[in-house]
Amino acid sequence: MKSNNLNIFHWINLFIFCSFGFDKIRCAHTEYEDLGFYPQKEHSLMKPYQGTGMTIPNWDILGHTIVSNSFIRITPDQQSKHGGLWNKFPITFPYWETHIEFKISGHGKDLFGDGMAIWYVRHPMQLGKVFGSADFFWGLGLFLDTYANQNGAHSHSHPYISAMVNNATMGYDHDRDGTHTELAGCEAKLRTSEHDTYLAIRYHNDTLSVMTDVDGSGQWTECFVAPGVFLPTGLYLGVTAATGDLSDNHDIISIKTYRLETPIEIMSKLDQRAMIIPHAISSAHPRDHIKDDRSLMTGISWLRFIVYLILGLIFVIILGLVGYIFYQKRQEVSRKLIFLLYFFKLQIV
């Protein structure tokens, strides 16, 4: 009887949310398995971002993050920027789902970066080198990497989504795009100026699932499903981003978090869930950690080399022209001087 009441409540929830447009992304993606869900306002963020000045209820910002009426810009399209948006309250329920509406865009045509990260970690509000947040984190990191740093052969193109589960024992290797600590991942054309992008993260029955809608079609596309992922309760949601030599706008439009239905036997052991050490049974297929060939250049290095080469050639050409003109002038003066000396000599004779 209790189960029937929960199902009725779930469908009432779904009807209200769809009818009044509270969550158009959940209602549009009908093929995504629909579990019992319960919206969590304290872990969500929607327009208008009510607050005073740069403050947002239930959320903290840091770094170069700015708040506007239409979006929260984690980083502007400028070099060497970093920022973050962090939920003030830990998630206390075992299974959850988060939908993030965002946009990554900028002036760069072929070269842009670096990307953004979505976090479920123990220590929020820490700036660092991993897409704007701290390395050696405790929990889950989902990385939306828009630029390939690795010089060697890659098994995928960018932009690329990858997940990493960490218990503060591993560092994220930015030079190799985290490929050696990756749980799972997929290619996704995240960068666009035409429409917003949607990402769904679901943690249910110790399985991590990620879905995307990158083309504005209103249909979810599976990125990956990774079973055997064990995450504790009591961690914090957050979004960070960073730029380096390359840059992009990294904008958050909305974050919607839901508590998913959880079996009674799991709910009765919440204290044990809080003590879980983050780890995952499955992982990406291991690859040898091969040292990069430093004779190879990344895209940005090639660009700089070509620019410097062109400038050098222009300088050499200009220097040559100046030298040639100077030589011609000197020869002309010498000829005139010889003529004058010869003329005066004739006059004397």
Coordinates of N, CA and C in Angstrom, one line a residue, residues 36-148:
G36 N 11.4 7.3 -9.3 CA 10.8 8.2 -8.3 C 11.7 9.3 -7.9
F37 N 11.2 10.5 -8.1 CA 12.1 11.7 -7.9 C 11.4 12.7 -7.0
Y38 N 12.2 13.4 -6.2 CA 11.7 14.4 -5.3 C 12.6 15.6 -5.3
P39 N 12.1 16.7 -5.9 CA 12.9 17.9 -6.1 C 13.5 18.4 -4.8
Q40 N 14.7 18.9 -4.8 CA 15.4 19.4 -3.6 C 15.8 20.8 -3.9
K41 N 15.0 21.7 -3.3 CA 15.2 23.2 -3.6 C 16.5 23.7 -3.1
E42 N 16.9 23.1 -1.9 CA 18.2 23.6 -1.3 C 19.4 23.2 -2.1
H43 N 19.3 22.3 -3.0 CA 20.4 21.8 -3.8 C 20.2 22.2 -5.3
S44 N 19.3 23.2 -5.6 CA 18.9 23.5 -6.9 C 19.1 25.0 -7.1
L45 N 19.2 25.4 -8.4 CA 19.5 26.8 -8.8 C 18.7 27.1 -10.1
M46 N 17.8 28.1 -10.0 CA 17.1 28.5 -11.2 C 16.9 30.0 -11.3
K47 N 16.7 30.5 -12.5 CA 16.4 31.9 -12.7 C 15.0 32.2 -12.1
P48 N 14.8 33.4 -11.6 CA 15.8 34.5 -11.4 C 16.6 34.1 -10.1
Y49 N 17.9 34.5 -10.2 CA 18.8 34.2 -9.1 C 18.6 35.2 -8.0
Q50 N 17.6 35.0 -7.2 CA 17.3 35.9 -6.1 C 18.4 36.1 -5.1
G51 N 18.7 37.3 -4.9 CA 19.8 37.6 -3.9 C 20.1 39.0 -3.9
T52 N 21.1 39.5 -3.1 CA 21.5 40.8 -3.1 C 22.9 40.9 -3.7
G53 N 23.1 41.7 -4.7 CA 24.4 41.9 -5.3 C 24.8 40.6 -6.0
M54 N 26.0 40.0 -5.5 CA 26.5 38.8 -6.1 C 26.2 37.6 -5.3
T55 N 25.3 37.7 -4.4 CA 24.9 36.5 -3.6 C 23.8 35.7 -4.2
I56 N 23.7 34.4 -3.9 CA 22.7 33.5 -4.4 C 22.3 32.7 -3.2
P57 N 21.0 32.6 -2.9 CA 20.5 31.7 -1.8 C 21.0 30.3 -2.0
N58 N 21.5 29.7 -1.0 CA 21.9 28.3 -0.9 C 23.2 28.0 -1.7
W59 N 23.8 29.0 -2.3 CA 25.0 28.8 -3.1 C 26.1 29.9 -2.8
D60 N 27.4 29.4 -2.9 CA 28.5 30.3 -2.7 C 29.3 30.4 -4.1
I61 N 29.9 31.6 -4.3 CA 30.7 31.7 -5.5 C 32.1 32.2 -5.1
L62 N 33.1 31.9 -5.9 CA 34.4 32.3 -5.6 C 35.2 32.5 -6.9
G63 N 36.4 33.1 -6.8 CA 37.2 33.4 -8.0 C 36.6 34.5 -8.9
H64 N 36.6 34.2 -10.2 CA 36.2 35.3 -11.1 C 34.7 35.1 -11.5
T65 N 34.0 34.3 -10.7 CA 32.6 34.1 -11.0 C 31.7 35.4 -10.9
I66 N 30.8 35.6 -11.8 CA 29.9 36.8 -11.7 C 28.5 36.3 -11.9
V67 N 27.5 37.0 -11.3 CA 26.1 36.6 -11.4 C 25.4 37.7 -12.3
S68 N 24.7 37.2 -13.3 CA 23.8 38.2 -14.1 C 22.4 37.7 -14.0
N69 N 21.5 38.4 -14.7 CA 20.1 38.0 -14.7 C 19.8 36.8 -15.4
S70 N 20.7 36.4 -16.4 CA 20.4 35.3 -17.3 C 21.3 34.1 -17.1
F71 N 22.4 34.3 -16.4 CA 23.4 33.2 -16.3 C 24.3 33.5 -15.1
I72 N 25.0 32.5 -14.7 CA 26.2 32.6 -13.8 C 27.4 32.3 -14.5
R73 N 28.3 33.3 -14.7 CA 29.5 33.1 -15.5 C 30.6 32.7 -14.6
I74 N 31.0 31.4 -14.7 CA 32.1 30.9 -13.9 C 33.4 31.5 -14.3
T75 N 33.7 31.5 -15.6 CA 34.8 32.3 -16.1 C 34.4 33.1 -17.3
P76 N 35.0 34.3 -17.5 CA 34.8 35.0 -18.8 C 35.7 34.5 -19.9
D77 N 35.5 34.9 -21.1 CA 36.4 34.5 -22.2 C 37.7 35.3 -22.2
Q78 N 38.5 35.1 -21.2 CA 39.7 35.8 -21.0 C 40.7 34.8 -20.4
Q79 N 42.0 35.0 -20.7 CA 43.1 34.1 -20.2 C 43.2 34.1 -18.7
S80 N 43.7 33.0 -18.2 CA 44.1 32.8 -16.8 C 43.0 33.2 -15.8
K81 N 41.8 32.7 -16.0 CA 40.7 33.0 -15.1 C 40.2 31.6 -14.5
H82 N 39.6 31.7 -13.3 CA 39.1 30.5 -12.6 C 38.0 31.0 -11.7
G83 N 37.0 30.1 -11.5 CA 35.9 30.4 -10.7 C 35.1 29.2 -10.2
G84 N 34.2 29.4 -9.3 CA 33.4 28.2 -8.8 C 32.1 28.6 -8.3
L85 N 31.2 27.7 -8.3 CA 29.8 27.8 -7.7 C 29.5 26.6 -6.9
W86 N 29.3 26.8 -5.6 CA 29.2 25.6 -4.7 C 28.0 25.7 -3.8
N87 N 27.3 24.5 -3.7 CA 26.1 24.4 -2.9 C 26.6 24.5 -1.4
K88 N 25.8 25.2 -0.6 CA 26.1 25.4 0.8 C 25.8 24.2 1.7
F89 N 25.0 23.3 1.2 CA 24.5 22.2 2.0 C 24.9 20.8 1.5
P90 N 25.4 19.9 2.3 CA 25.7 18.6 1.9 C 24.5 17.8 1.5
I91 N 24.7 16.9 0.5 CA 23.6 15.9 0.2 C 23.5 14.8 1.2
T92 N 22.4 14.6 1.9 CA 22.3 13.7 2.9 C 21.6 12.4 2.6
F93 N 21.1 12.3 1.3 CA 20.4 11.1 0.9 C 21.3 10.3 -0.1
P94 N 21.2 9.0 -0.1 CA 22.1 8.1 -0.8 C 22.1 8.3 -2.3
Y95 N 20.9 8.3 -2.9 CA 20.8 8.3 -4.3 C 20.2 9.6 -4.8
W96 N 20.7 10.2 -5.9 CA 20.3 11.5 -6.3 C 20.5 11.6 -7.8
E97 N 20.0 12.7 -8.3 CA 20.1 13.0 -9.8 C 20.2 14.5 -9.9
T98 N 21.1 15.0 -10.7 CA 21.3 16.4 -11.0 C 21.3 16.7 -12.4
H99 N 20.5 17.7 -12.8 CA 20.4 18.2 -14.2 C 21.1 19.6 -14.2
I100 N 22.0 19.8 -15.2 CA 22.7 21.0 -15.3 C 22.5 21.6 -16.7
E101 N 22.0 22.8 -16.8 CA 21.9 23.5 -18.0 C 23.0 24.5 -18.1
F102 N 23.8 24.5 -19.2 CA 25.0 25.4 -19.2 C 25.3 25.7 -20.7
K103 N 26.2 26.6 -20.8 CA 26.7 27.0 -22.2 C 28.2 27.3 -22.1
I104 N 29.0 26.7 -23.0 CA 30.4 27.0 -23.2 C 30.5 27.6 -24.6
S105 N 31.0 28.8 -24.6 CA 31.2 29.6 -25.9 C 32.3 30.6 -25.8
G106 N 32.7 31.1 -26.9 CA 33.7 32.1 -26.9 C 34.1 32.5 -28.3
H107 N 35.1 33.4 -28.4 CA 35.6 33.9 -29.7 C 36.5 33.0 -30.5
G108 N 37.1 32.0 -29.8 CA 38.0 31.1 -30.4 C 37.3 30.2 -31.4
K109 N 37.9 30.0 -32.6 CA 37.4 29.2 -33.6 C 37.9 27.7 -33.6
D110 N 39.2 27.6 -33.5 CA 39.9 26.3 -33.5 C 40.5 26.0 -32.2
L111 N 41.0 27.0 -31.4 CA 41.7 26.9 -30.2 C 40.9 27.5 -29.1
F112 N 40.5 26.8 -28.0 CA 39.7 27.3 -26.9 C 39.9 26.4 -25.7
G113 N 39.5 26.8 -24.6 CA 39.7 26.0 -23.4 C 39.5 26.8 -22.1
D114 N 39.7 26.1 -21.0 CA 40.2 24.7 -20.8 C 39.0 23.8 -20.6
G115 N 37.9 24.3 -20.0 CA 36.8 23.4 -19.7 C 36.3 23.7 -18.3
M116 N 35.3 22.8 -17.9 CA 34.7 22.9 -16.6 C 34.6 21.6 -15.9
A117 N 34.3 21.6 -14.6 CA 34.1 20.3 -13.9 C 32.9 20.4 -13.0
I118 N 32.2 19.3 -12.8 CA 31.1 19.2 -11.8 C 31.6 18.3 -10.7
W119 N 31.3 18.7 -9.5 CA 31.9 18.0 -8.3 C 30.9 17.5 -7.4
Y120 N 31.2 16.4 -6.7 CA 30.4 15.9 -5.5 C 31.5 15.5 -4.6
V121 N 32.0 16.4 -3.7 CA 33.2 16.2 -3.0 C 33.0 16.6 -1.5
R122 N 34.0 16.2 -0.7 CA 33.9 16.5 0.7 C 34.3 18.0 1.0
H123 N 35.3 18.6 0.3 CA 35.7 19.9 0.7 C 35.4 20.9 -0.5
P124 N 34.4 21.7 -0.3 CA 34.0 22.7 -1.4 C 34.8 24.0 -1.2
M125 N 34.6 24.9 -2.1 CA 35.2 26.2 -2.0 C 36.7 26.2 -2.0
Q126 N 37.3 25.4 -2.8 CA 38.8 25.4 -2.8 C 39.2 25.6 -4.3
L127 N 40.0 26.7 -4.5 CA 40.5 26.9 -5.8 C 41.7 26.0 -6.0
G128 N 41.9 25.6 -7.3 CA 43.1 24.7 -7.6 C 43.3 24.6 -9.1
K129 N 44.1 23.6 -9.4 CA 44.6 23.5 -10.8 C 43.7 22.5 -11.6
V130 N 42.7 21.8 -11.0 CA 41.9 20.9 -11.8 C 40.6 21.6 -12.2
F131 N 40.6 22.2 -13.3 CA 39.5 23.0 -13.8 C 39.0 24.0 -12.8
G132 N 39.9 24.6 -12.1 CA 39.5 25.6 -11.1 C 39.4 25.1 -9.7
S133 N 39.5 23.8 -9.4 CA 39.3 23.3 -8.1 C 40.5 22.5 -7.6
A134 N 40.5 22.0 -6.4 CA 41.6 21.4 -5.8 C 41.8 20.0 -6.3
D135 N 43.1 19.6 -6.4 CA 43.5 18.3 -6.8 C 43.4 17.4 -5.5
F136 N 43.6 16.1 -5.7 CA 43.5 15.1 -4.6 C 42.2 15.2 -3.8
F137 N 41.1 15.3 -4.6 CA 39.8 15.5 -3.9 C 39.3 14.2 -3.4
W138 N 38.2 14.3 -2.6 CA 37.6 13.2 -2.0 C 36.1 13.1 -2.5
G139 N 35.9 12.2 -3.4 CA 34.5 12.1 -4.0 C 34.5 11.9 -5.5
L140 N 33.7 12.6 -6.2 CA 33.5 12.4 -7.6 C 33.8 13.7 -8.3
G141 N 34.5 13.6 -9.4 CA 34.7 14.7 -10.3 C 34.3 14.3 -11.7
L142 N 33.5 15.2 -12.4 CA 33.1 15.0 -13.8 C 33.6 16.1 -14.6
F143 N 34.5 15.8 -15.5 CA 35.3 16.8 -16.2 C 34.8 17.0 -17.7
L144 N 34.5 18.2 -18.0 CA 34.1 18.6 -19.3 C 35.3 19.3 -20.0
D145 N 36.1 18.5 -20.6 CA 37.4 19.0 -21.1 C 37.3 19.4 -22.6
T146 N 37.5 20.7 -22.9 CA 37.3 21.2 -24.2 C 38.6 21.3 -25.0
Y147 N 39.8 21.1 -24.4 CA 41.1 21.2 -25.1 C 42.0 20.0 -24.7
A148 N 42.6 19.4 -25.7 CA 43.5 18.3 -25.5 C 44.9 18.8 -25.2

